[in-house]
Each structure stands twice: as structure tokens, then as C-alpha cells.
Amino acid sequence: MATMKRKEVVDTEGWTHVVRKPRGAGYIKDKRVARSATHAGDFELNGVPYLDRTPENLHQEFCHWQKEWEESSACEKLQTILLKRKRLSGMQRVNNIVVLGLGSLLSARRDARRSSGTQLAAVQTILEILGPEIPVVVQDPQYTEIDETFLSKRGWRVVKDPQAFDLVCESSLVFAVHCYKEVYKSIANKNKGPAVLIGTKMDNFKRMENSPDMTETALLLDEMVEECEAIDFPQIRYDFSDTKIYWRKKLNFTYSDDIE
């Protein structure tokens, strides 16, 4: 029987993974499995591959994506959009932030980690502009314990699906980029909808399959944002493709075009 020891393997992104190193029979076979694991992920939860990293590793990579975001023109444009609308008395105020479907920062897919990290950095920018004291709730079924610990240390409350939907109200900012239609439908079913919704352009759902259910859903989503100003979310790569900021206006409020 082969005996097992541990060795460190450095993947193509420069991260170190600890894998078991066999001695004797079966060495070549197990080595091939280890290589495959570093490519596809170190472990799986519900069929989703993840990387096995420490909280320190996670923080280090997030700081990289955050720095890239903060130095981008997209971040500067978002700050301008938020500051101008924050000063307008006719726009609904935000009293809590609900973040949905951000994705795990431990995803085995590098582009997925990058998108999640960039979107998380954008939420941080939003919070800094609207008010650091605003409570933040985050929810994603793909979060690992390390994700939850990392987010909790930021002072954010992590809840299990579907608890976050019950926290959406007319003074909420909901950040739900590139989510499934069921997510937006759950948001739309909450009274009048949130003060601000940052998510996929609602018109996109009109172009989906032609079925009674989809037609009803598209109508519901249209009604949710019909009293909102629709603003293009500033782009960086495709992390915010087809994303809009829907900011609800108070009744009878009008504004000049020069606020753009």
C-alpha cells in the first residue's frame, strides 16, 4: 500500500496548494489527479468547484481586484453618478443595502473570482458614497464559510437564501448583477420595489422565450422600474455588461438633464 505525505503545488496563477504526495505504487496516477485538481478546483460543493485558500489568500486577491477597480474610469464615473443623485432631494434615499448573487471569492474559475471581487469593490464604493453607516446584507447560496467570514469581518451581515428578500423594502438599494430572472421577480414582489436596483437591464427579459410565464415576469419587472431613472452602470471589461442603475424618483419629481 502506498504511503501518503504532503507536498506543495504551485498552480498557473502563482497560488500554492497543499496536496497529498504518494510513495510507491500509484504515484503516477495520484500525481495526475493532483494536477487536475489544481486546474478544476481543490474541492466541490454541490457540484461547484472551489479553491482551498486561507482567509489571508482571499484578502490578498480581493485587494488586487479592489485596487484595479478603484483606479479605473468606471469607478470614477460611478462616484459621480452617486454623488449627484445623493444631493437631489427628489430621489429616494437609501437606508439599507442588500447584495444578492455576488458569487464566491473562492471560485475555481479565475474570471468568476475577478468579477465577484470587482463587484464587491463596487459595492464598497457605493457604501462609501451613500454612507458607511448604512447596514449591508449579503446572500449567495455559493458562499463558503471562508466567504462568510471575510464578508462578516467587513461588518456586513451574511444570511442564507432566501432570507435577504425579506429585508428588501422601499428604502433599500439592491445590488444584484447578472442574476437569474427568479431573483428579480422576488425583488419585484416586495411592495413597490427598492429605492435603487442595480442589476441586469430589465428589457433583456422581454427578449427571452415567449411563454405566458415569461410575459408575466417581464411585465412585473417593467412595473418595478417604471418610476425609476435608468442609468447605465459604468463598464469595466464585462463585469457589469447590460447592467443598469434604476433609481426611484419621488412622486412628481422632475430634474434637468444636466445631472448626468
XYZ file of C-alpha atoms in Angstrom:
260
model
C 0.000 0.000 0.000
C 1.301 3.436 -0.880
C 2.080 5.795 1.982
C 0.992 9.413 1.739
C 2.860 12.612 2.500
C 2.002 16.201 1.672
C 3.672 18.467 -0.841
C 3.082 21.952 -2.175
C 1.993 22.506 -5.780
C 2.087 25.962 -7.369
C -0.667 26.456 -9.939
C -0.551 28.591 -13.089
C -1.774 31.660 -11.171
C 1.023 31.502 -8.616
C -1.057 30.156 -5.723
C 0.255 27.315 -3.569
C -1.945 24.269 -2.953
C -1.160 21.525 -0.454
C -1.824 18.070 -1.925
C -1.071 14.565 -0.807
C 2.103 13.062 -2.253
C 2.104 9.258 -2.502
C 5.108 6.974 -2.308
C 5.344 3.643 -4.015
C 2.656 2.140 -6.200
C 0.078 4.507 -7.609
C 2.352 7.565 -7.622
C 1.858 8.442 -11.295
C -1.908 8.027 -11.107
C -2.274 10.201 -8.000
C 0.032 12.847 -9.426
C -2.254 13.174 -12.439
C -5.252 13.635 -10.130
C -3.433 16.354 -8.200
C -2.672 18.261 -11.392
C -6.292 18.000 -12.445
C -7.417 19.269 -9.043
C -5.292 22.406 -9.256
C -6.856 23.171 -12.640
C -10.515 22.406 -11.885
C -10.565 23.216 -8.182
C -9.433 21.783 -4.878
C -12.893 20.677 -3.750
C -16.536 20.807 -4.777
C -19.733 21.841 -3.031
C -22.994 20.958 -4.754
C -21.084 20.374 -7.974
C -19.358 23.784 -7.897
C -15.515 23.736 -7.867
C -13.670 25.913 -5.345
C -10.083 26.713 -4.433
C -8.800 25.836 -0.978
C -7.329 29.116 0.240
C -6.758 30.778 3.554
C -8.550 33.990 4.567
C -5.215 35.746 4.040
C -5.025 34.457 0.447
C -8.582 35.601 -0.202
C -7.928 39.059 1.234
C -4.766 39.425 -0.830
C -6.517 38.656 -4.103
C -9.502 40.863 -3.275
C -7.159 43.790 -2.615
C -5.775 43.259 -6.120
C -9.236 43.463 -7.730
C -10.218 46.376 -5.487
C -7.128 48.370 -6.462
C -7.796 47.707 -10.139
C -11.405 48.848 -9.736
C -10.568 51.986 -7.763
C -8.019 53.056 -10.387
C -10.476 52.572 -13.257
C -12.515 55.239 -15.029
C -15.610 53.149 -14.243
C -15.132 53.737 -10.517
C -14.751 57.476 -11.045
C -17.897 57.597 -13.187
C -19.879 55.636 -10.618
C -18.793 58.024 -7.863
C -20.000 60.973 -9.964
C -23.368 59.328 -10.624
C -23.909 58.546 -6.950
C -22.805 61.934 -5.637
C -25.103 63.853 -7.985
C -28.150 61.770 -7.161
C -27.401 61.719 -3.465
C -27.724 65.518 -3.443
C -31.090 65.512 -5.211
C -33.954 65.860 -2.741
C -36.355 64.270 -5.198
C -34.587 60.906 -5.328
C -35.448 58.166 -2.858
C -32.974 57.789 -0.007
C -31.221 54.525 0.805
C -31.362 53.085 4.329
C -30.013 49.592 3.728
C -28.105 47.690 1.049
C -28.994 44.143 0.018
C -26.402 42.318 -2.097
C -27.549 39.221 -3.985
C -25.690 36.670 -6.091
C -22.234 38.207 -5.851
C -20.522 34.824 -6.187
C -17.811 33.141 -4.161
C -14.371 34.697 -3.967
C -13.023 31.136 -3.884
C -14.425 30.052 -7.244
C -12.063 27.820 -9.197
C -12.723 29.986 -12.264
C -10.421 32.987 -12.293
C -12.781 35.169 -14.351
C -15.582 34.420 -11.880
C -13.370 35.426 -8.928
C -12.373 38.585 -10.760
C -15.995 39.538 -11.456
C -17.019 38.807 -7.865
C -14.068 40.765 -6.490
C -14.701 43.719 -8.798
C -18.407 43.796 -7.992
C -17.638 43.588 -4.277
C -15.278 46.548 -4.670
C -18.070 48.452 -6.440
C -20.416 47.774 -3.513
C -17.747 49.191 -1.216
C -17.593 52.338 -3.366
C -21.377 52.689 -3.214
C -21.292 52.337 0.556
C -18.574 54.961 0.935
C -20.592 57.481 -1.106
C -24.065 56.859 0.305
C -22.913 56.413 3.898
C -20.579 53.903 5.577
C -23.101 53.569 8.406
C -25.712 52.004 6.106
C -26.218 48.323 7.011
C -25.297 45.774 4.340
C -26.798 42.303 3.948
C -25.293 39.747 1.559
C -26.686 36.460 0.291
C -25.456 33.840 -2.151
C -26.007 30.067 -1.945
C -22.464 29.571 -3.272
C -20.734 31.202 -0.305
C -18.290 29.056 1.637
C -17.539 29.510 5.329
C -14.425 31.494 4.395
C -16.503 33.795 2.150
C -18.922 34.370 5.007
C -16.133 35.081 7.484
C -14.458 37.506 5.081
C -17.687 39.430 4.471
C -18.668 39.403 8.148
C -15.342 40.991 9.073
C -16.315 43.920 6.845
C -19.240 44.485 9.171
C -21.733 43.027 6.714
C -24.457 40.583 7.667
C -24.441 37.275 5.781
C -27.792 35.488 5.547
C -28.960 32.241 3.999
C -31.159 32.102 0.919
C -33.944 33.328 0.804
C -33.749 35.483 3.958
C -32.363 38.569 2.193
C -35.514 39.032 0.113
C -37.481 39.712 3.293
C -35.135 42.624 4.027
C -35.845 44.427 0.746
C -38.020 47.491 1.266
C -38.784 50.815 -0.399
C -35.631 52.372 1.071
C -33.279 49.568 0.002
C -30.505 49.580 -2.551
C -30.427 46.115 -4.087
C -27.212 45.111 -5.834
C -27.939 42.054 -7.984
C -25.762 41.973 -11.092
C -26.251 39.235 -13.711
C -28.793 37.303 -11.646
C -31.488 34.895 -12.806
C -34.956 36.240 -13.528
C -36.296 34.494 -10.414
C -34.121 36.780 -8.279
C -35.514 39.943 -9.864
C -39.018 38.528 -9.691
C -38.627 38.003 -5.938
C -37.441 41.604 -5.589
C -40.360 42.908 -7.649
C -42.847 41.134 -5.411
C -41.777 43.330 -2.485
C -44.268 46.202 -2.333
C -43.226 48.944 -4.779
C -39.711 47.654 -5.174
C -36.464 49.093 -3.792
C -35.314 52.707 -3.888
C -32.394 51.635 -6.080
C -31.886 48.462 -8.076
C -28.535 47.732 -9.678
C -28.979 44.753 -11.934
C -29.495 43.391 -15.411
C -31.334 45.639 -17.847
C -34.984 44.684 -17.421
C -35.662 44.986 -21.159
C -33.487 41.913 -21.673
C -36.168 39.677 -20.198
C -38.622 40.705 -22.913
C -36.371 39.004 -25.460
C -36.385 35.658 -23.697
C -38.586 32.695 -24.579
C -42.139 33.595 -25.485
C -44.250 31.942 -22.813
C -47.108 33.115 -20.582
C -44.862 32.900 -17.522
C -42.067 34.918 -19.149
C -44.520 37.518 -20.437
C -45.967 37.906 -16.956
C -42.485 38.148 -15.421
C -41.336 40.774 -17.939
C -44.427 42.863 -17.179
C -43.794 42.575 -13.434
C -40.174 43.697 -13.846
C -41.208 46.619 -16.048
C -43.653 47.784 -13.401
C -40.948 47.574 -10.743
C -38.705 50.085 -12.523
C -41.251 52.246 -14.357
C -40.915 55.084 -11.820
C -37.125 54.913 -11.849
C -34.437 56.816 -13.647
C -32.443 54.230 -15.632
C -28.707 54.900 -15.749
C -26.060 52.809 -17.489
C -23.661 51.286 -14.978
C -20.071 52.290 -15.864
C -18.257 49.478 -17.644
C -15.033 47.681 -16.815
C -14.417 44.633 -19.005
C -17.729 42.713 -18.986
C -18.179 42.574 -15.199
C -21.153 44.950 -15.483
C -22.344 44.230 -19.016
C -26.025 45.068 -19.610
C -26.241 46.471 -16.078
C -28.455 49.417 -15.161
C -28.895 51.572 -12.086
C -32.626 52.010 -11.521
C -33.080 54.869 -9.059
C -36.629 55.562 -7.942
C -37.872 59.142 -8.120
C -40.271 60.635 -5.634
C -43.774 61.381 -6.852
C -43.987 64.364 -9.244
C -40.219 64.893 -9.142
C -38.574 66.277 -12.265
C -34.925 67.007 -12.874
C -32.821 68.643 -15.545
C -30.730 66.681 -17.984
C -27.518 68.275 -16.717
C -27.268 65.889 -13.765
C -25.680 63.241 -15.981
